[in-house]
mmCIF file of C-alpha atoms in Angstrom:
data_model
loop_
_atom_site.group_PDB
_atom_site.id
_atom_site.type_symbol
_atom_site.label_atom_id
_atom_site.label_comp_id
_atom_site.label_asym_id
_atom_site.label_seq_id
_atom_site.Cartn_x
_atom_site.Cartn_y
_atom_site.Cartn_z
ATOM 1 C CA MET A 1 -0.030 -0.042 0.032
ATOM 2 C CA PRO A 2 1.507 3.429 -0.855
ATOM 3 C CA LEU A 3 2.445 5.837 1.866
ATOM 4 C CA THR A 4 0.366 8.939 2.565
ATOM 5 C CA VAL A 5 1.183 11.884 4.737
ATOM 6 C CA ARG A 6 -1.708 13.628 6.623
ATOM 7 C CA ARG A 7 -2.375 15.417 9.852
ATOM 8 C CA ALA A 8 -2.426 13.205 12.903
ATOM 9 C CA LEU A 9 -5.849 12.475 14.283
ATOM 10 C CA PRO A 10 -6.596 13.147 17.975
ATOM 11 C CA GLU A 11 -6.920 9.467 18.675
ATOM 12 C CA GLU A 12 -3.445 8.969 17.435
ATOM 13 C CA PHE A 13 -1.715 11.599 19.552
ATOM 14 C CA ASP A 14 -0.634 9.193 22.245
ATOM 15 C CA ARG A 15 0.907 6.933 19.778
ATOM 16 C CA VAL A 16 2.615 9.759 17.797
ATOM 17 C CA GLY A 17 4.063 11.126 21.039
ATOM 18 C CA GLU A 18 5.396 7.802 22.139
ATOM 19 C CA MET A 19 6.767 7.145 18.580
ATOM 20 C CA THR A 20 8.710 10.404 18.645
ATOM 21 C CA ALA A 21 10.186 9.839 22.081
ATOM 22 C CA THR A 22 11.032 6.292 21.306
ATOM 23 C CA ALA A 23 12.879 7.065 18.088
ATOM 24 C CA TYR A 24 15.080 9.733 19.845
ATOM 25 C CA VAL A 25 15.822 7.556 22.850
ATOM 26 C CA HIS A 26 16.359 4.312 20.905
ATOM 27 C CA ASP A 27 18.975 5.791 18.722
ATOM 28 C CA GLY A 28 20.843 7.321 21.761
ATOM 29 C CA HIS A 29 20.177 10.976 20.939
ATOM 30 C CA LEU A 30 18.657 11.573 24.280
ATOM 31 C CA PRO A 31 18.627 9.758 27.633
ATOM 32 C CA ALA A 32 15.125 8.487 28.569
ATOM 33 C CA ASP A 33 15.011 10.714 31.635
ATOM 34 C CA TYR A 34 15.991 13.985 29.742
ATOM 35 C CA SER A 35 13.318 16.645 30.134
ATOM 36 C CA TYR A 36 12.961 17.162 26.365
ATOM 37 C CA VAL A 37 11.560 13.648 26.029
ATOM 38 C CA GLN A 38 8.398 14.920 27.646
ATOM 39 C CA VAL A 39 8.295 17.700 24.957
ATOM 40 C CA LEU A 40 8.583 14.953 22.356
ATOM 41 C CA ARG A 41 5.777 12.950 23.951
ATOM 42 C CA ASP A 42 3.440 16.004 24.012
ATOM 43 C CA ALA A 43 1.778 15.476 20.630
ATOM 44 C CA PRO A 44 -1.473 17.251 21.601
ATOM 45 C CA ALA A 45 0.558 20.500 22.158
ATOM 46 C CA ARG A 46 2.265 20.133 18.771
ATOM 47 C CA ALA A 47 -1.032 19.549 17.056
ATOM 48 C CA ARG A 48 -2.444 22.783 18.699
ATOM 49 C CA GLU A 49 0.514 24.983 17.955
ATOM 50 C CA ALA A 50 1.863 23.546 14.686
ATOM 51 C CA ASP A 51 0.959 20.916 11.988
ATOM 52 C CA LEU A 52 1.550 17.406 13.437
ATOM 53 C CA LEU A 53 1.914 15.186 10.487
ATOM 54 C CA VAL A 54 2.168 11.431 10.165
ATOM 55 C CA ALA A 55 3.131 8.974 7.429
ATOM 56 C CA THR A 56 0.928 5.903 7.154
ATOM 57 C CA ASP A 57 0.575 2.956 4.889
ATOM 58 C CA GLY A 58 -3.122 2.997 5.437
ATOM 59 C CA THR A 59 -3.013 0.778 8.569
ATOM 60 C CA THR A 60 0.123 1.612 10.489
ATOM 61 C CA LEU A 61 1.720 4.876 11.506
ATOM 62 C CA LEU A 62 5.257 4.838 10.285
ATOM 63 C CA GLY A 63 6.631 8.158 11.260
ATOM 64 C CA THR A 64 5.949 11.779 12.217
ATOM 65 C CA VAL A 65 7.073 15.294 11.867
ATOM 66 C CA THR A 66 6.074 18.810 13.129
ATOM 67 C CA TRP A 67 5.795 21.423 10.479
ATOM 68 C CA CYS A 68 5.815 24.969 11.878
ATOM 69 C CA PRO A 69 3.464 27.248 10.039
ATOM 70 C CA ASP A 70 4.235 31.063 10.224
ATOM 71 C CA GLY A 71 3.704 32.198 13.772
ATOM 72 C CA SER A 72 3.895 28.790 15.300
ATOM 73 C CA ALA A 73 5.145 28.622 18.891
ATOM 74 C CA TYR A 74 7.314 25.724 17.817
ATOM 75 C CA THR A 75 9.394 27.769 15.398
ATOM 76 C CA GLU A 76 13.005 28.006 16.563
ATOM 77 C CA LEU A 77 15.099 29.080 13.485
ATOM 78 C CA ALA A 78 12.721 30.304 10.704
ATOM 79 C CA GLY A 79 12.501 34.044 10.038
ATOM 80 C CA PRO A 80 10.336 35.873 7.515
ATOM 81 C CA GLY A 81 9.853 33.924 4.320
ATOM 82 C CA GLU A 82 11.183 30.710 5.831
ATOM 83 C CA GLY A 83 9.562 27.433 6.739
ATOM 84 C CA GLU A 84 10.670 25.070 9.395
ATOM 85 C CA PHE A 85 10.118 21.513 10.565
ATOM 86 C CA ARG A 86 11.094 19.722 13.687
ATOM 87 C CA MET A 87 10.910 16.412 15.459
ATOM 88 C CA LEU A 88 11.164 14.102 12.462
ATOM 89 C CA ALA A 89 10.851 10.606 13.930
ATOM 90 C CA VAL A 90 10.491 7.129 12.463
ATOM 91 C CA PRO A 91 10.529 4.183 14.845
ATOM 92 C CA PRO A 92 13.146 1.481 14.320
ATOM 93 C CA GLU A 93 10.557 -1.114 13.115
ATOM 94 C CA ALA A 94 9.231 1.275 10.406
ATOM 95 C CA ARG A 95 12.533 2.412 8.886
ATOM 96 C CA ARG A 96 13.740 1.903 5.231
ATOM 97 C CA ARG A 97 10.128 2.228 3.969
ATOM 98 C CA GLY A 98 10.274 5.867 2.702
ATOM 99 C CA ALA A 99 8.368 7.470 5.577
ATOM 100 C CA ALA A 100 11.052 9.970 6.516
ATOM 101 C CA ARG A 101 11.467 11.015 2.885
ATOM 102 C CA ALA A 102 7.662 11.366 2.458
ATOM 103 C CA LEU A 103 7.399 13.531 5.691
ATOM 104 C CA VAL A 104 10.220 15.837 4.538
ATOM 105 C CA ARG A 105 8.598 16.166 1.129
ATOM 106 C CA ALA A 106 5.377 17.041 2.780
ATOM 107 C CA CYS A 107 7.080 19.827 4.801
ATOM 108 C CA LEU A 108 8.734 21.236 1.686
ATOM 109 C CA ASP A 109 5.439 21.208 -0.196
ATOM 110 C CA ARG A 110 3.750 23.011 2.720
ATOM 111 C CA SER A 111 6.557 25.560 2.853
ATOM 112 C CA SER A 112 6.298 26.185 -0.864
ATOM 113 C CA ALA A 113 2.547 26.589 -0.760
ATOM 114 C CA ALA A 114 3.013 29.055 2.066
ATOM 115 C CA GLY A 115 5.237 31.173 -0.173
ATOM 116 C CA HIS A 116 8.430 30.480 1.678
ATOM 117 C CA THR A 117 11.757 30.823 -0.196
ATOM 118 C CA ARG A 118 13.734 28.728 2.273
ATOM 119 C CA VAL A 119 13.315 25.903 4.723
ATOM 120 C CA VAL A 120 15.429 25.604 7.766
ATOM 121 C CA LEU A 121 15.871 22.901 10.519
ATOM 122 C CA SER A 122 17.961 22.077 13.481
ATOM 123 C CA THR A 123 19.525 18.558 14.082
ATOM 124 C CA GLN A 124 21.884 16.925 16.519
ATOM 125 C CA PRO A 125 25.376 16.231 15.323
ATOM 126 C CA GLY A 126 24.948 12.467 15.907
ATOM 127 C CA MET A 127 21.832 12.178 13.649
ATOM 128 C CA THR A 128 23.892 11.217 10.650
ATOM 129 C CA ALA A 129 21.094 9.278 8.926
ATOM 130 C CA ALA A 130 18.939 12.469 9.043
ATOM 131 C CA HIS A 131 21.851 14.537 7.708
ATOM 132 C CA ALA A 132 22.155 12.206 4.754
ATOM 133 C CA LEU A 133 18.356 12.417 4.115
ATOM 134 C CA TYR A 134 18.406 16.283 4.241
ATOM 135 C CA ALA A 135 21.474 16.363 1.957
ATOM 136 C CA SER A 136 19.594 14.183 -0.545
ATOM 137 C CA PHE A 137 16.986 16.980 -0.763
ATOM 138 C CA GLY A 138 19.576 19.648 -1.247
ATOM 139 C CA PHE A 139 19.769 21.003 2.321
ATOM 140 C CA VAL A 140 23.172 22.455 3.239
ATOM 141 C CA ARG A 141 24.684 23.266 6.590
ATOM 142 C CA ASP A 142 24.065 26.853 7.820
ATOM 143 C CA PRO A 143 26.627 26.964 10.632
ATOM 144 C CA ASP A 144 25.972 30.661 11.375
ATOM 145 C CA ARG A 145 22.593 29.431 12.798
ATOM 146 C CA ASP A 146 24.006 26.536 15.024
ATOM 147 C CA TRP A 147 22.826 26.932 18.490
ATOM 148 C CA GLU A 148 22.569 25.473 22.002
ATOM 149 C CA PRO A 149 19.035 25.109 23.426
ATOM 150 C CA ALA A 150 20.545 24.072 26.745
ATOM 151 C CA PRO A 151 24.108 24.099 28.057
ATOM 152 C CA GLY A 152 26.063 21.345 26.257
ATOM 153 C CA VAL A 153 23.289 20.596 23.787
ATOM 154 C CA GLN A 154 24.535 21.499 20.353
ATOM 155 C CA LEU A 155 22.163 21.753 17.440
ATOM 156 C CA LEU A 156 23.365 22.065 13.815
ATOM 157 C CA ALA A 157 21.315 24.221 11.404
ATOM 158 C CA TYR A 158 20.496 23.140 7.731
ATOM 159 C CA ALA A 159 18.774 25.177 5.143
ATOM 160 C CA LEU A 160 17.228 24.589 1.681
ATOM 161 C CA GLU A 161 16.523 27.378 -0.847
ATOM 162 C CA LEU A 162 13.127 26.689 -2.471
ATOM 163 C CA GLY A 163 13.001 27.397 -6.158
ATOM 164 C CA PRO A 164 9.983 27.746 -8.262
ATOM 165 C CA GLY A 165 7.935 24.669 -8.179
ATOM 166 C CA SER A 166 9.814 23.186 -5.285
#
């Protein structure tokens, strides 16, 4: 069955939150007791303040991402004319099925439809699979926007210029 990307339904929020936290913790990007894990689990807040998207094969949720529309409380890097997405997560058992790629494409499409000329994101240095995915779309490092949300937590910035028809 082909993958589709859509907004998460309220009855899926618990699963989406757990999926996000599990993906980050399983891969060693965060310890299970780190405070940000609770932010990752709080899918209802993301759905209220941003666009909480899921990839599904029709029966199973395969991944999730938070796209930050203009004015979203979840925006961290984006300025005027820029789109942003965060918290891309695909659980280990759903990987290698195209969910992450479909979710990134959906964010790029939303940014293009919103009239953005650029999309930005933050990622941890150890998220090398995500770095490769972003590079495959044409994202490049934007080191001037690297930042630390908490002492000792380094985030790398990436950006993609959107051309006509992106």
